[in-house]
Structures are given as C-alpha cells and as structure tokens.
CSV table of C-alpha atoms in Angstrom, one decimal:
chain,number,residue,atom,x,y,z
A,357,UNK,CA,22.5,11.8,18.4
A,358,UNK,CA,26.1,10.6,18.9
A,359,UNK,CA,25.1,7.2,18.7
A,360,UNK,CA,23.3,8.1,15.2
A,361,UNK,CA,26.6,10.2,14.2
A,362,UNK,CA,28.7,7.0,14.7
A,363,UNK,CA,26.5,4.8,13.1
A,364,UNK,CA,26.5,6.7,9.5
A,365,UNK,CA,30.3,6.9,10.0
A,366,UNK,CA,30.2,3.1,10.3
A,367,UNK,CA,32.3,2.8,13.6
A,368,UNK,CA,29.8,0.2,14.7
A,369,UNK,CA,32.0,-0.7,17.5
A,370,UNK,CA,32.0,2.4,19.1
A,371,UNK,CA,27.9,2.7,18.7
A,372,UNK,CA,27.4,-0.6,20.5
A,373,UNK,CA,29.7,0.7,23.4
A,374,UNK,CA,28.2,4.0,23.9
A,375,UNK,CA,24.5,2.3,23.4
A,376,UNK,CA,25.6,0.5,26.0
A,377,UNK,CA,26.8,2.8,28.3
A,378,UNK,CA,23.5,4.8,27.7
A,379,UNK,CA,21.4,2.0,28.6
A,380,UNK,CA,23.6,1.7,32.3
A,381,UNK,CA,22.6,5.2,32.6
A,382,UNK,CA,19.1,5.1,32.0
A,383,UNK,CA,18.8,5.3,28.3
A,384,UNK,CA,15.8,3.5,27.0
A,385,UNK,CA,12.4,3.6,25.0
A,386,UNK,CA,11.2,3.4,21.1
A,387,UNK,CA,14.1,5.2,19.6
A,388,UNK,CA,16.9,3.3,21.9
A,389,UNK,CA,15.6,0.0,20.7
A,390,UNK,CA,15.3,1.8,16.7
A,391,UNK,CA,19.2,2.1,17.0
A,392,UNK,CA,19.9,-1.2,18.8
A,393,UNK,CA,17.6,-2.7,15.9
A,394,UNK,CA,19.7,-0.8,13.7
A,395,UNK,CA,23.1,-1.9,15.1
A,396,UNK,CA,22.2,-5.6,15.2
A,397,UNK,CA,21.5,-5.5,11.6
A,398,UNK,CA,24.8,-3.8,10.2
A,399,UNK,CA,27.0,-6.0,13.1
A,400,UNK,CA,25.2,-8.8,10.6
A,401,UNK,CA,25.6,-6.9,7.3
A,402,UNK,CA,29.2,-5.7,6.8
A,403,UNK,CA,31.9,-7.5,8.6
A,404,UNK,CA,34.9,-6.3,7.5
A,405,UNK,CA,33.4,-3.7,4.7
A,406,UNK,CA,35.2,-0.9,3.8
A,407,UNK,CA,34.5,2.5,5.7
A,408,UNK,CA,32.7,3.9,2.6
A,409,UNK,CA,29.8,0.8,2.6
A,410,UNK,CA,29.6,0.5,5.9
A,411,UNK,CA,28.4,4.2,5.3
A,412,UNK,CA,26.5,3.8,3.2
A,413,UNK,CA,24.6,0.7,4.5
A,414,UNK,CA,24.4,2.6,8.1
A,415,UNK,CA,22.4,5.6,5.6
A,416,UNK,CA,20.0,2.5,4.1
A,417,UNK,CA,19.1,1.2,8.2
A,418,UNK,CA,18.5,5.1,8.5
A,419,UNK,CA,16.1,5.5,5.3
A,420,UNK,CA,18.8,7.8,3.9
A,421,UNK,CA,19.0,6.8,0.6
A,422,UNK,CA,20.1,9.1,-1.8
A,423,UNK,CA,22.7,10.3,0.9
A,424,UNK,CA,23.5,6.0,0.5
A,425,UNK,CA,23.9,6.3,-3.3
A,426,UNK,CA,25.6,9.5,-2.9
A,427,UNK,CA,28.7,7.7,-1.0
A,428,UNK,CA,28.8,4.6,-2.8
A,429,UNK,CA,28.4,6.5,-6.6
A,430,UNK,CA,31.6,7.9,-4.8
A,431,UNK,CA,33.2,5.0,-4.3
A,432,UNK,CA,32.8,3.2,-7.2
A,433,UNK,CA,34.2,5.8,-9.1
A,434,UNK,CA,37.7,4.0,-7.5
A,435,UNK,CA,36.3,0.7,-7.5
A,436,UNK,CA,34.3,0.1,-10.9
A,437,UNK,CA,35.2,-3.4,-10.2
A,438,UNK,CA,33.4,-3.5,-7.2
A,439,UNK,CA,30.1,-5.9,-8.0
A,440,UNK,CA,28.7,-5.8,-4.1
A,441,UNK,CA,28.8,-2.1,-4.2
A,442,UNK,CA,26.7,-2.1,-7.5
A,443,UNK,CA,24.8,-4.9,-6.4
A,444,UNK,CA,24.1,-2.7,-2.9
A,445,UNK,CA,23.5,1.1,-5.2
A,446,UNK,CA,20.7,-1.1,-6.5
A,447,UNK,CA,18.9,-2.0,-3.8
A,448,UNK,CA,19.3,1.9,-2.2
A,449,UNK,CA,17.9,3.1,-5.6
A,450,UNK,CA,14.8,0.9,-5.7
A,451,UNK,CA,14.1,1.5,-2.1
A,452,UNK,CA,14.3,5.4,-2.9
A,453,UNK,CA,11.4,4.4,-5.7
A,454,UNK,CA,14.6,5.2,-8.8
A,455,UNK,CA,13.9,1.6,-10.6
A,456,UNK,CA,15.1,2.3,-14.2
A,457,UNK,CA,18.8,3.3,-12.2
A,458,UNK,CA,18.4,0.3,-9.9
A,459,UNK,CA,18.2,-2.2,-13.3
A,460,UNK,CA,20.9,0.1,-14.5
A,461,UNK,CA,23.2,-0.6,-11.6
A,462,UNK,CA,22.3,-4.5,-10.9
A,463,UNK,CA,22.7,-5.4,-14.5
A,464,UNK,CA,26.4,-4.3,-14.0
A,465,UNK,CA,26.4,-6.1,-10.8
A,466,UNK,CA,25.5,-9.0,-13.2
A,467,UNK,CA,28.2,-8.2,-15.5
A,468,UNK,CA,31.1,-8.2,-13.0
A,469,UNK,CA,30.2,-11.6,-10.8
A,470,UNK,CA,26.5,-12.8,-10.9
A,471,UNK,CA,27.0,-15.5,-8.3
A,472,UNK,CA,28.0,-13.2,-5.3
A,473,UNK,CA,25.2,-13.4,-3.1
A,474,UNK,CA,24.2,-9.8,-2.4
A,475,UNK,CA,23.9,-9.3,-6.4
A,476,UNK,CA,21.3,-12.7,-6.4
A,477,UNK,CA,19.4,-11.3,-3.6
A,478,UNK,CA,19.1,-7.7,-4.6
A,479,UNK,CA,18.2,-9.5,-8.2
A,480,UNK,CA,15.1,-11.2,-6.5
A,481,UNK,CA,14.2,-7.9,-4.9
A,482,UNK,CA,13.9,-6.3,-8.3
A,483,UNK,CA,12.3,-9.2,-9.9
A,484,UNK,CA,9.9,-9.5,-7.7
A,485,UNK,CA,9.1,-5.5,-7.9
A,486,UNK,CA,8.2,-6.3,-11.0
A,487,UNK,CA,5.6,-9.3,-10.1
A,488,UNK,CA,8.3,-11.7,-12.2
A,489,UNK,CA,7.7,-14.4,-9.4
A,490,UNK,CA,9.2,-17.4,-10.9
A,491,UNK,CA,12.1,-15.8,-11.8
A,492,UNK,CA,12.5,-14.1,-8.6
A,493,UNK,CA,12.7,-17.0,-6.5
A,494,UNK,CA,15.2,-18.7,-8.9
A,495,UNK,CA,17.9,-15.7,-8.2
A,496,UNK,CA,16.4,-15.7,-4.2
A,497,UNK,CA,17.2,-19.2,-3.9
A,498,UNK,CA,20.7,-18.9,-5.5
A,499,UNK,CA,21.3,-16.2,-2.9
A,500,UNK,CA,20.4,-18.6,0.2
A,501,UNK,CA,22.0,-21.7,-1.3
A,502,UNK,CA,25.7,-19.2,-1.1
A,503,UNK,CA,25.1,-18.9,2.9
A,504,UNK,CA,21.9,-20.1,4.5
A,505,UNK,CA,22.8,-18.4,8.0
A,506,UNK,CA,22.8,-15.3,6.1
A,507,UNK,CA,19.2,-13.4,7.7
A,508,UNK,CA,19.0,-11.1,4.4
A,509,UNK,CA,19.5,-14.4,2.1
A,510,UNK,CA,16.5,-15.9,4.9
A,511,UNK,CA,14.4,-12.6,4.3
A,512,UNK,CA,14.6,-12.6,0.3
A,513,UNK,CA,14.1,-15.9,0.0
A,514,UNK,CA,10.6,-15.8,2.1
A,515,UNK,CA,9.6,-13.2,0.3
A,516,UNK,CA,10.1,-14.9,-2.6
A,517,UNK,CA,8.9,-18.2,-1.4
A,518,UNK,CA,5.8,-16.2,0.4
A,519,UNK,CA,4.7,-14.8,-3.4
A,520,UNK,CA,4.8,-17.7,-5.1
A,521,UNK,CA,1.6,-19.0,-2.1
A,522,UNK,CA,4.6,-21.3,-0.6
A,523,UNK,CA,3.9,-19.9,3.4
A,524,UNK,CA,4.7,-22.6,5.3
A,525,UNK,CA,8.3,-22.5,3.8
A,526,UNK,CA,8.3,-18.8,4.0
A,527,UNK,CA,7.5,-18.3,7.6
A,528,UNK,CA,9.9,-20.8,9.0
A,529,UNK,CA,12.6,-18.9,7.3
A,530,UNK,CA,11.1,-15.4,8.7
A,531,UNK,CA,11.5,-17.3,12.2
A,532,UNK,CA,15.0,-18.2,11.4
A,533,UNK,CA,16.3,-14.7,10.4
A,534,UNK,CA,14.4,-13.5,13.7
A,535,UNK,CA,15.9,-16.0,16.1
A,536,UNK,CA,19.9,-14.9,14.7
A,537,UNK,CA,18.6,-11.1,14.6
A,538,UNK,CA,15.6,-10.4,17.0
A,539,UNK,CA,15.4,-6.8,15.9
A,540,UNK,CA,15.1,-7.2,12.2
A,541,UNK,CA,12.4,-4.6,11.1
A,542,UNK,CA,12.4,-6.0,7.6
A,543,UNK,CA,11.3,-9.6,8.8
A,544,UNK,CA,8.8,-8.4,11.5
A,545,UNK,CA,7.2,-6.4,8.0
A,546,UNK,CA,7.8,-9.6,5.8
A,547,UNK,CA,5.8,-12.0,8.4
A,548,UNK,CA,2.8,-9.3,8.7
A,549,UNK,CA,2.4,-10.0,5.1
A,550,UNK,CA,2.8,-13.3,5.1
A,551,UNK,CA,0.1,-12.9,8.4
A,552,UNK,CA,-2.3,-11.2,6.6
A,553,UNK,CA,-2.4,-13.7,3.6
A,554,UNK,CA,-3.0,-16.6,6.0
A,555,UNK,CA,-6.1,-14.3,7.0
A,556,UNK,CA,-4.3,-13.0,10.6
A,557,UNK,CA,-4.7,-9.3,10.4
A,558,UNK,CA,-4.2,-9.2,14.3
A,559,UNK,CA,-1.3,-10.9,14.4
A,560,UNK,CA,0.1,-9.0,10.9
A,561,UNK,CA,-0.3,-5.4,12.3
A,562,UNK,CA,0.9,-6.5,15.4
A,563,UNK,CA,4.5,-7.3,13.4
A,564,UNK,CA,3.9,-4.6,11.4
A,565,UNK,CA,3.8,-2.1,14.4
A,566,UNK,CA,7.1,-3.8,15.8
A,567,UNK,CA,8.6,-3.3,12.1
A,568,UNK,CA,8.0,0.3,12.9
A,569,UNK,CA,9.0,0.4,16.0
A,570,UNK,CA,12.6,-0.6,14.8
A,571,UNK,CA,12.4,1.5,11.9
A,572,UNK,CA,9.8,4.6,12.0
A,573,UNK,CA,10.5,5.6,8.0
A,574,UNK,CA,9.4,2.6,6.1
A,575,UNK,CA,6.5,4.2,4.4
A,576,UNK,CA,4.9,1.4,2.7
A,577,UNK,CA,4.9,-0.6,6.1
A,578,UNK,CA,2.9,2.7,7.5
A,579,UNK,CA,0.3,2.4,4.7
A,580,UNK,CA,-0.1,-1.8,5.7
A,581,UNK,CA,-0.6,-0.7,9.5
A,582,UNK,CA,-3.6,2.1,8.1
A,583,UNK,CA,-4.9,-1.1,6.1
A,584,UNK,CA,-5.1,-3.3,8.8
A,585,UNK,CA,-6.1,-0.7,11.8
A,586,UNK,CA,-9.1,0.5,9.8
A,587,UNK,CA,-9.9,-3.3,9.0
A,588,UNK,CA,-10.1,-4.0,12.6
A,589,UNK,CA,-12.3,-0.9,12.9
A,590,UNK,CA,-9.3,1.5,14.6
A,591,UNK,CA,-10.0,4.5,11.8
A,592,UNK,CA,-8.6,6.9,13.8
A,593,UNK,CA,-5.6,4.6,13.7
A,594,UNK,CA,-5.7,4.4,10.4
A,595,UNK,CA,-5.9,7.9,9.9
A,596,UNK,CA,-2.8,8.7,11.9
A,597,UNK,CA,-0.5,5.7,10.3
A,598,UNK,CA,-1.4,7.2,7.0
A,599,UNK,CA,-0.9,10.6,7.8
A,600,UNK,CA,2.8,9.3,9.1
A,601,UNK,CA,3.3,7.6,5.8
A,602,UNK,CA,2.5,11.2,3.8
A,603,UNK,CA,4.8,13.1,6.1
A,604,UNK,CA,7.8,10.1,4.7
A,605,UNK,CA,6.1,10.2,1.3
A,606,UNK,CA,4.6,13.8,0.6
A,607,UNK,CA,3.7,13.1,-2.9
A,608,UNK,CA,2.3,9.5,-2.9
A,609,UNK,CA,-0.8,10.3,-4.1
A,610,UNK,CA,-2.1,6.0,-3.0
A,611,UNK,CA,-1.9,7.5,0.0
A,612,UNK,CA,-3.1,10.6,-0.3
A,613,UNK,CA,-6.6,9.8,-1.8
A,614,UNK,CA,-6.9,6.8,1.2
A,615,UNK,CA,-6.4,9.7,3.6
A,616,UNK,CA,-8.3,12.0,1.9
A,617,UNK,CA,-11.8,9.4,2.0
A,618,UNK,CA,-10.8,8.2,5.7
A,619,UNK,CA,-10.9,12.1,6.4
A,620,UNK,CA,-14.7,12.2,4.5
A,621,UNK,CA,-15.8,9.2,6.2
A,622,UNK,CA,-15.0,11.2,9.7
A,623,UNK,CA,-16.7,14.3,8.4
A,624,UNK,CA,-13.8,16.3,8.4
A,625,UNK,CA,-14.7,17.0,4.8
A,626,UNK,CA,-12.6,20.2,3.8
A,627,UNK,CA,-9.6,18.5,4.8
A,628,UNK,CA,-10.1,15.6,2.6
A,629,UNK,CA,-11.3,18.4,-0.4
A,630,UNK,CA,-8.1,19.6,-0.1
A,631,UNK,CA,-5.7,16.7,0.1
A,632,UNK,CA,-7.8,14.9,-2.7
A,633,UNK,CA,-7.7,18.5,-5.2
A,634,UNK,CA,-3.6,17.6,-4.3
A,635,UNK,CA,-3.6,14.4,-5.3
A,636,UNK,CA,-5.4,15.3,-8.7
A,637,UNK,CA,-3.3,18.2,-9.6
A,638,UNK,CA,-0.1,15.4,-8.7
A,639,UNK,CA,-1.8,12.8,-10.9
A,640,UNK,CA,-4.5,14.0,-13.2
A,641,UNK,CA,-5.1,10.8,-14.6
A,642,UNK,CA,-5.8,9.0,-11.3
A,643,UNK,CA,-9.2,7.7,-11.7
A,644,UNK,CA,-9.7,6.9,-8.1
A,645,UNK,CA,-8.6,10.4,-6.8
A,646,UNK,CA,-11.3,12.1,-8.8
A,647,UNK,CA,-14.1,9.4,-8.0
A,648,UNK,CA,-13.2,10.7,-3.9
A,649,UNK,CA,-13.0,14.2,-4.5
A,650,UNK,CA,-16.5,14.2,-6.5
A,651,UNK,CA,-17.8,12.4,-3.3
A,652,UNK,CA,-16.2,14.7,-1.0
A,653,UNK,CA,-17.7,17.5,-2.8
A,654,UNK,CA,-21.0,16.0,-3.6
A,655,UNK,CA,-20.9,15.5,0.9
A,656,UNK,CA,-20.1,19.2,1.0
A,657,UNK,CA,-23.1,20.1,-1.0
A,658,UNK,CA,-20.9,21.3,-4.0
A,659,UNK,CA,-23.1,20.0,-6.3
A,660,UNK,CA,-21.8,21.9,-9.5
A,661,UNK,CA,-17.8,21.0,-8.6
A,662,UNK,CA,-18.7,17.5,-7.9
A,663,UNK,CA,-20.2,16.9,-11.3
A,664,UNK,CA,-17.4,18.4,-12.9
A,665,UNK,CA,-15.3,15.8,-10.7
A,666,UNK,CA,-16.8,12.6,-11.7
A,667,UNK,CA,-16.9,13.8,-15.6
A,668,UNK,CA,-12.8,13.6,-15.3
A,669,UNK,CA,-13.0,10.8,-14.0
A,670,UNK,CA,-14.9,9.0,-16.7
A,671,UNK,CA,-12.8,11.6,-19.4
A,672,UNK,CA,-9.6,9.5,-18.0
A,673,UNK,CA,-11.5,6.3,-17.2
A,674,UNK,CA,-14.7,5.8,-19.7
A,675,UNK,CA,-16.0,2.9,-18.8
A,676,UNK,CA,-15.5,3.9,-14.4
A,677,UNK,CA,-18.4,2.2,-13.3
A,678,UNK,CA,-18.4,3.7,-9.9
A,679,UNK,CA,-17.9,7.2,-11.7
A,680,UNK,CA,-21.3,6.5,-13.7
A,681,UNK,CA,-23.1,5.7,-10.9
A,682,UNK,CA,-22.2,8.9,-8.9
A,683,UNK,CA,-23.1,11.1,-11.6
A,684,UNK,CA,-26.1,9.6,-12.4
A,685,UNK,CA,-27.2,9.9,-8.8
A,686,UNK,CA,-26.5,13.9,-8.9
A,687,UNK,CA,-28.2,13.7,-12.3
A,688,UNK,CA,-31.6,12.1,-10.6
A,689,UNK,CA,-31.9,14.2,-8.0
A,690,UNK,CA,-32.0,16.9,-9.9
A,691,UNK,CA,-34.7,15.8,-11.9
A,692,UNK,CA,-32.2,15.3,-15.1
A,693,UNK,CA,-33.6,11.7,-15.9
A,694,UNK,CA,-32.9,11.8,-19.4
A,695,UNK,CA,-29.1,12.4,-18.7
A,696,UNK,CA,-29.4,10.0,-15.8
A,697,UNK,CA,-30.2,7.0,-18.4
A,698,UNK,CA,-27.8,8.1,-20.8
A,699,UNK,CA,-25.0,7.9,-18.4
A,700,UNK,CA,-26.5,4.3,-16.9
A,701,UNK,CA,-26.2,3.2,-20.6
A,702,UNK,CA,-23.5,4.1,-21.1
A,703,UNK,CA,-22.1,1.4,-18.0
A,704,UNK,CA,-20.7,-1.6,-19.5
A,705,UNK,CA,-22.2,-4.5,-18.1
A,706,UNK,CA,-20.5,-5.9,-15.1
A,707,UNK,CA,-19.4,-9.5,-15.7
A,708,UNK,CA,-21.7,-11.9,-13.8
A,709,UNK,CA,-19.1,-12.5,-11.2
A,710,UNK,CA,-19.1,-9.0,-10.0
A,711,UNK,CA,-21.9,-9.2,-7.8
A,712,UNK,CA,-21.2,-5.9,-6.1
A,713,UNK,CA,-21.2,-3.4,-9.4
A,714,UNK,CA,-24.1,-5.4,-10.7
A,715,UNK,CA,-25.9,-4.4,-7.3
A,716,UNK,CA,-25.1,-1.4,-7.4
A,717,UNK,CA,-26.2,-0.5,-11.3
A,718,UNK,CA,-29.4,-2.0,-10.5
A,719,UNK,CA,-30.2,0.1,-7.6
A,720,UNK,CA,-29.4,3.0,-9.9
A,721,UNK,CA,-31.5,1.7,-12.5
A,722,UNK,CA,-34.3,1.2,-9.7
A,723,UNK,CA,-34.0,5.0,-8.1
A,724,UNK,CA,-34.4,6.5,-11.7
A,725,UNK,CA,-37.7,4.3,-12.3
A,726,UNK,CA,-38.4,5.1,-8.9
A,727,UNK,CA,-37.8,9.1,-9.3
A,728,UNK,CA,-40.4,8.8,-12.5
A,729,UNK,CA,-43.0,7.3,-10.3
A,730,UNK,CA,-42.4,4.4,-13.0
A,731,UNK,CA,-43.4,1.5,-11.0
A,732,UNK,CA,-43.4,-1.7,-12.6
A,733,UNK,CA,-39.7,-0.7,-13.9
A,734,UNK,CA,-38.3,0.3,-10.7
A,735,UNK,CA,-39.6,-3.3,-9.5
A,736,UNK,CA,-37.7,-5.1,-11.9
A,737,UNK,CA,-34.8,-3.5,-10.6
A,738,UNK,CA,-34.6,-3.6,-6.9
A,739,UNK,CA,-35.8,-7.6,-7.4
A,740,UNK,CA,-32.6,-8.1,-9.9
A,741,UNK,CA,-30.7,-5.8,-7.1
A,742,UNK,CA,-32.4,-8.0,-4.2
A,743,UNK,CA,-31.4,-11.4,-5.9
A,744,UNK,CA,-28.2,-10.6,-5.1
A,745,UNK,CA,-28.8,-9.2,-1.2
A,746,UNK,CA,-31.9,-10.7,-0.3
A,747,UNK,CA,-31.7,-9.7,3.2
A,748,UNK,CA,-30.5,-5.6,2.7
A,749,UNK,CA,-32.9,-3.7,5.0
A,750,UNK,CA,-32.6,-0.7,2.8
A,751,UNK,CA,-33.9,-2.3,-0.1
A,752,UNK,CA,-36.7,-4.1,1.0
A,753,UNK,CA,-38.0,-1.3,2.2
A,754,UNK,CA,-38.1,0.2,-1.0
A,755,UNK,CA,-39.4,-2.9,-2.9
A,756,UNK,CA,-42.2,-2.7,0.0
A,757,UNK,CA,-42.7,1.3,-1.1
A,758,UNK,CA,-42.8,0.6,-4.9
A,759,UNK,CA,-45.0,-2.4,-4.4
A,760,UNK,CA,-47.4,-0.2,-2.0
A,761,UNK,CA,-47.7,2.3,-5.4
A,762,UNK,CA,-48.9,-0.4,-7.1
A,763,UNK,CA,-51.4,-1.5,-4.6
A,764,UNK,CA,-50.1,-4.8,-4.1
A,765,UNK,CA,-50.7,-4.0,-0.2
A,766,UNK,CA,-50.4,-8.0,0.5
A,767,UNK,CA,-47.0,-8.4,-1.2
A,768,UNK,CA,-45.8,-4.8,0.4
C-alpha cells in the first residue's frame, strides 16, 4: 500500500527503494512483481516530468483513469501550452472508452506541436481505434523515427505494423521493447495478438496471462485470455477470465452475453437468464444478446419467453438468420408448420460461401418436411445439407430414417 501511495504521488525513487527493501524482507508474489512492472515502466515514461504527470501517468499504470484526466484537466488549466499533456489526456480518455474527448484533446495536441512524439503515438493509437490502418502507421512510424529506443514508440509502432499483416517486423520490435523493459504488460498483450494471428493460441494466452499478471485491470486483455482458454477447451477458464473482465467492466454487455452462453453451455442456466435479461435491458438492440437469452430460455423449458426472445431479435435484426432458425424450431415442435415455413421464407438466402448458415437452413427445411411425414421433401433437404457435411453422423442417420419411410431399405 505504501508502495502504491508513493507511486500515484510520483516519488518513483522512493517506490523503487522501499520495493526494494520489501523484497530483502520477504516481500514477493503476483502483486510485488504488478508494482515492479509498474515501476519499470514510469522509470522509462517520465524522466524529469512534472509532479502533476508523473501523477497522472502513475494513475494510467494503475487503470485509474478518470482520476488521470482529473489531475492533468488540472494542470492544463496552468499550462494550456502544454502539447504532451494533451497529447497524454488523450490516451487516458480513450483507454477509459471517452473517444469523442480523446479526438477532442489530441486534435489540440495537434495544434500546439504535431511532431512531439507522444502526440504521433497517441495519434496512431486513436487511428487505429478507428481501423484507419494506413493512416495509423504513418503517425506510429513518425513517433519511432523521433527516438527508436523509446519502448512505447516500439509498442505503437508494432501494433501498427502488426495491423497492417506486417508480423515479422512487428514482433521483432515487441522483442525490443521487452528486452529494455522485461515487465511491460502492454507488449506481453501486443505479442499475444500478434501470436494468435500467426495461429499460436498457446503461446498468445501464455503472454496474455503474463500481461495480467503485470497489470490485473486491463479488461479487454481478460476477455482475449476467456477467448483463447475456451479455444483450448479450458471453459471453466474461460468462464472465470470473463467473469474478471465484468467485475472491471460491469456494463460491457460483449462480455456479458459471452458469459452469459459459457454459463448455458455449463448448465448453470438461471445464471446465464439473468446476466443475458441484463445485457438486453443495457442494449436493447443487441441482436446477439437476445438470440442467447431465447436459447437459454428455450434450455429452461420457457417455451413462451423464448419465442418472445428470438421475435426481438429479428424486430432489431430482420434478416438474423440464426434468430429464424430458432424460432422456426420452437415453431415445429409445436406442430405450427405453417408458421415454421413462413419464418424459413422469410431467411435470405445465405451467399454460397457461407457453408455453415446454408447447412443449417437446410436441416430446418429438412425437420419441417420431416415433422409432416413429407418424405421426398425432407430428402432433398438433408442431401443439400449433407453435400456440405458428408460425413455428420447426425444426419445420416436421418437421411437413413427418411429413406427407410420411403422403403428404399437398400439405400437406408
């Protein structure tokens, strides 16, 4: 705690000795090494800043950052000259999810000295925020052409590089911001991604997890480590990494709606009901959310709540194929096949190249033939559905079924 307290205050110097005095006396684990990741970082950020930024980069290594736009609004009410200090208020007020301010505040950054290299690099940040790649690594470059030993010029720059497909370049300079500064969280989360694009996700959550270690509030890098745990089959890791990322993030409803269908696919099916029926009163418009919550009801046996789920999702969304599908399947097993059809009209024909909705319309297709006891219709659809998964148990066995009906007992 003292170490913290000195920290925010900026007295760096002092942190580093009492770390170190703490670590003579025993001090050690995950948060010792989170404020000697910390420490490294702002030794390399702000030599000879002003108390004030020091502060308030010390609150942006904690993940405080209103309380970092706080003090440096502050300060630039003295210094409205001040260009880093803008250039710095951006970054804090993207990184709190505020980007209209952040634009705001860079664009006067701009104004007062576009070629320092913090303004460039926060520039690229926001550029590439908004997927403007080209331009992003134009300004990211400009920053690391200023000072190439600087590890956040490094950082931005293989970021940059890394969305623009360039990896090779983009994890050499990851390695060199992470040989000068071993316990930069921000790289450890930049090379995950760059890891999981070169098709690594062992060796991407692996960085991701250190990232955290270093710094336990970055939210977004919580939500990678779900995505990659529950891609290497860990779901009750992936249910815990998102449930961290909700307790730094309560309203994010992305993560909501993943946690509430990792919680269905567990069976812990109330749960998931009521962090989904959350998500939809946050956003009532998200599609996705009300697609999960009709399934988590239709799991629950809710029959009546989950129809009246998946209709909101195609009043928002009326061409949702998925949201089709799942009513149409309530529809058919309650005998409604009239409705049924009207609603698998009503899908817009998947293009060609998406093999997966096409499969799936056609087994819906094939299980309202197949309801009917309409046989020769219900053919045609598990073959078109089988064309694209010739070898799906499931299916076969039904083609076999349908074909049996028929008395074709060679083919079946």
């Amino acid at each position: 705690s003292y170490i913290d307290a000195l920290i925010q205050t900026g007295q760096t110097d002092a942190a580093q000795q009492v770390l170190e005095q703490g670590r003579q006396r025993g001090l050690q684990g995950e948060a010792v090494e989170a404020l000697a990741g910390r420490l490294g970082h702002l030794e390399n950020a702000m030599p000879d800043q002003p108390t004030e930024l020091a502060c308030a980069i010390a609150h942006r290594e904690a993940g405080r950052y209103k309380e970092a736009a706080l003090v440096l609004k502050s300060w630039l009410v003295s210094n409205p000259q001040d260009a880093s200090a803008y250039a710095l208020l951006a970054q804090v007020l993207s990184l709190d999810k505020q980007d209209e301010p952040a634009w705001v505040a860079l664009n006067i950054a701009l104004s007062i000295n576009p070629a320092l290299p913090i303004v460039q690099r926060n520039h690229a940040r926001l550029l590439l925020k908004q997927q403007k790649l080209d331009e992003a690594l134009q300004a990211a470059q400009a920053a690391y052409q200023s000072d190439v030993t600087d590890p956040e010029n490094q950082l931005v720059l293989a970021a940059a590089l890394g969305a623009n497909n360039q990896n090779e370049q983009a994890f050499q300079l990851v390695a060199n911001a992470l040989q000068s500064h071993p316990n930069y969280a921000e790289a450890y989360a930049n090379r995950a991604l760059l890891k999981l694009h070169s098709g690594d996700p062992i060796g991407a959550l692996a960085d991701a997890e250190k990232s955290l270690s270093i710094k336990p509030h970055l939210a977004l890098i919580w939500g990678l480590v779900s995505s990659l745990r529950y891609k290497l089959k860990n779901l009750p890791g992936a249910i815990e990494a998102l449930e961290k990322a909700i307790k730094l993030e309560s309203d994010n409803v992305v993560y909501m709606v993943d946690l509430g269908e990792l919680l269905r696919q567990t069976g812990k099916v109330g749960a998931a009901i009521v962090l989904l029926e959350k998500a939809v009163a946050v956003a009532p418009d998200n599609v996705g959310a009300w697609v999960n919550l009709g399934t988590a009801f239709q799991q629950a046996k809710r029959i009546p709540e989950a129809k009246a789920a998946y209709a909101k999702a195609l009043e928002t969304a009326p061409e949702h194929t998925e949201a089709h599908l799942a009513l149409s399947s309530i529809l058919i097993n309650q005998k409604h096949y009239e409705a049924a059809q009207a609603v698998l009209d009503a899908v817009k024909p998947p293009n060609p190249a998406d093999t997966e909705n096409t499969h799936r319309l056609a087994l819906s297709y094939a299980a309202l033939f197949h309801a009917q006891n309409c046989w020769t219709e219900a053919e045609v659809w598990v073959r078109r559905a089988l064309a694209i998964k010739p070898k799906e148990v499931k299916v076969l066995r039904q083609l076999g079924a349908i074909l049996g009906e028929q008395k074709h007992y060679e083919d079946a």
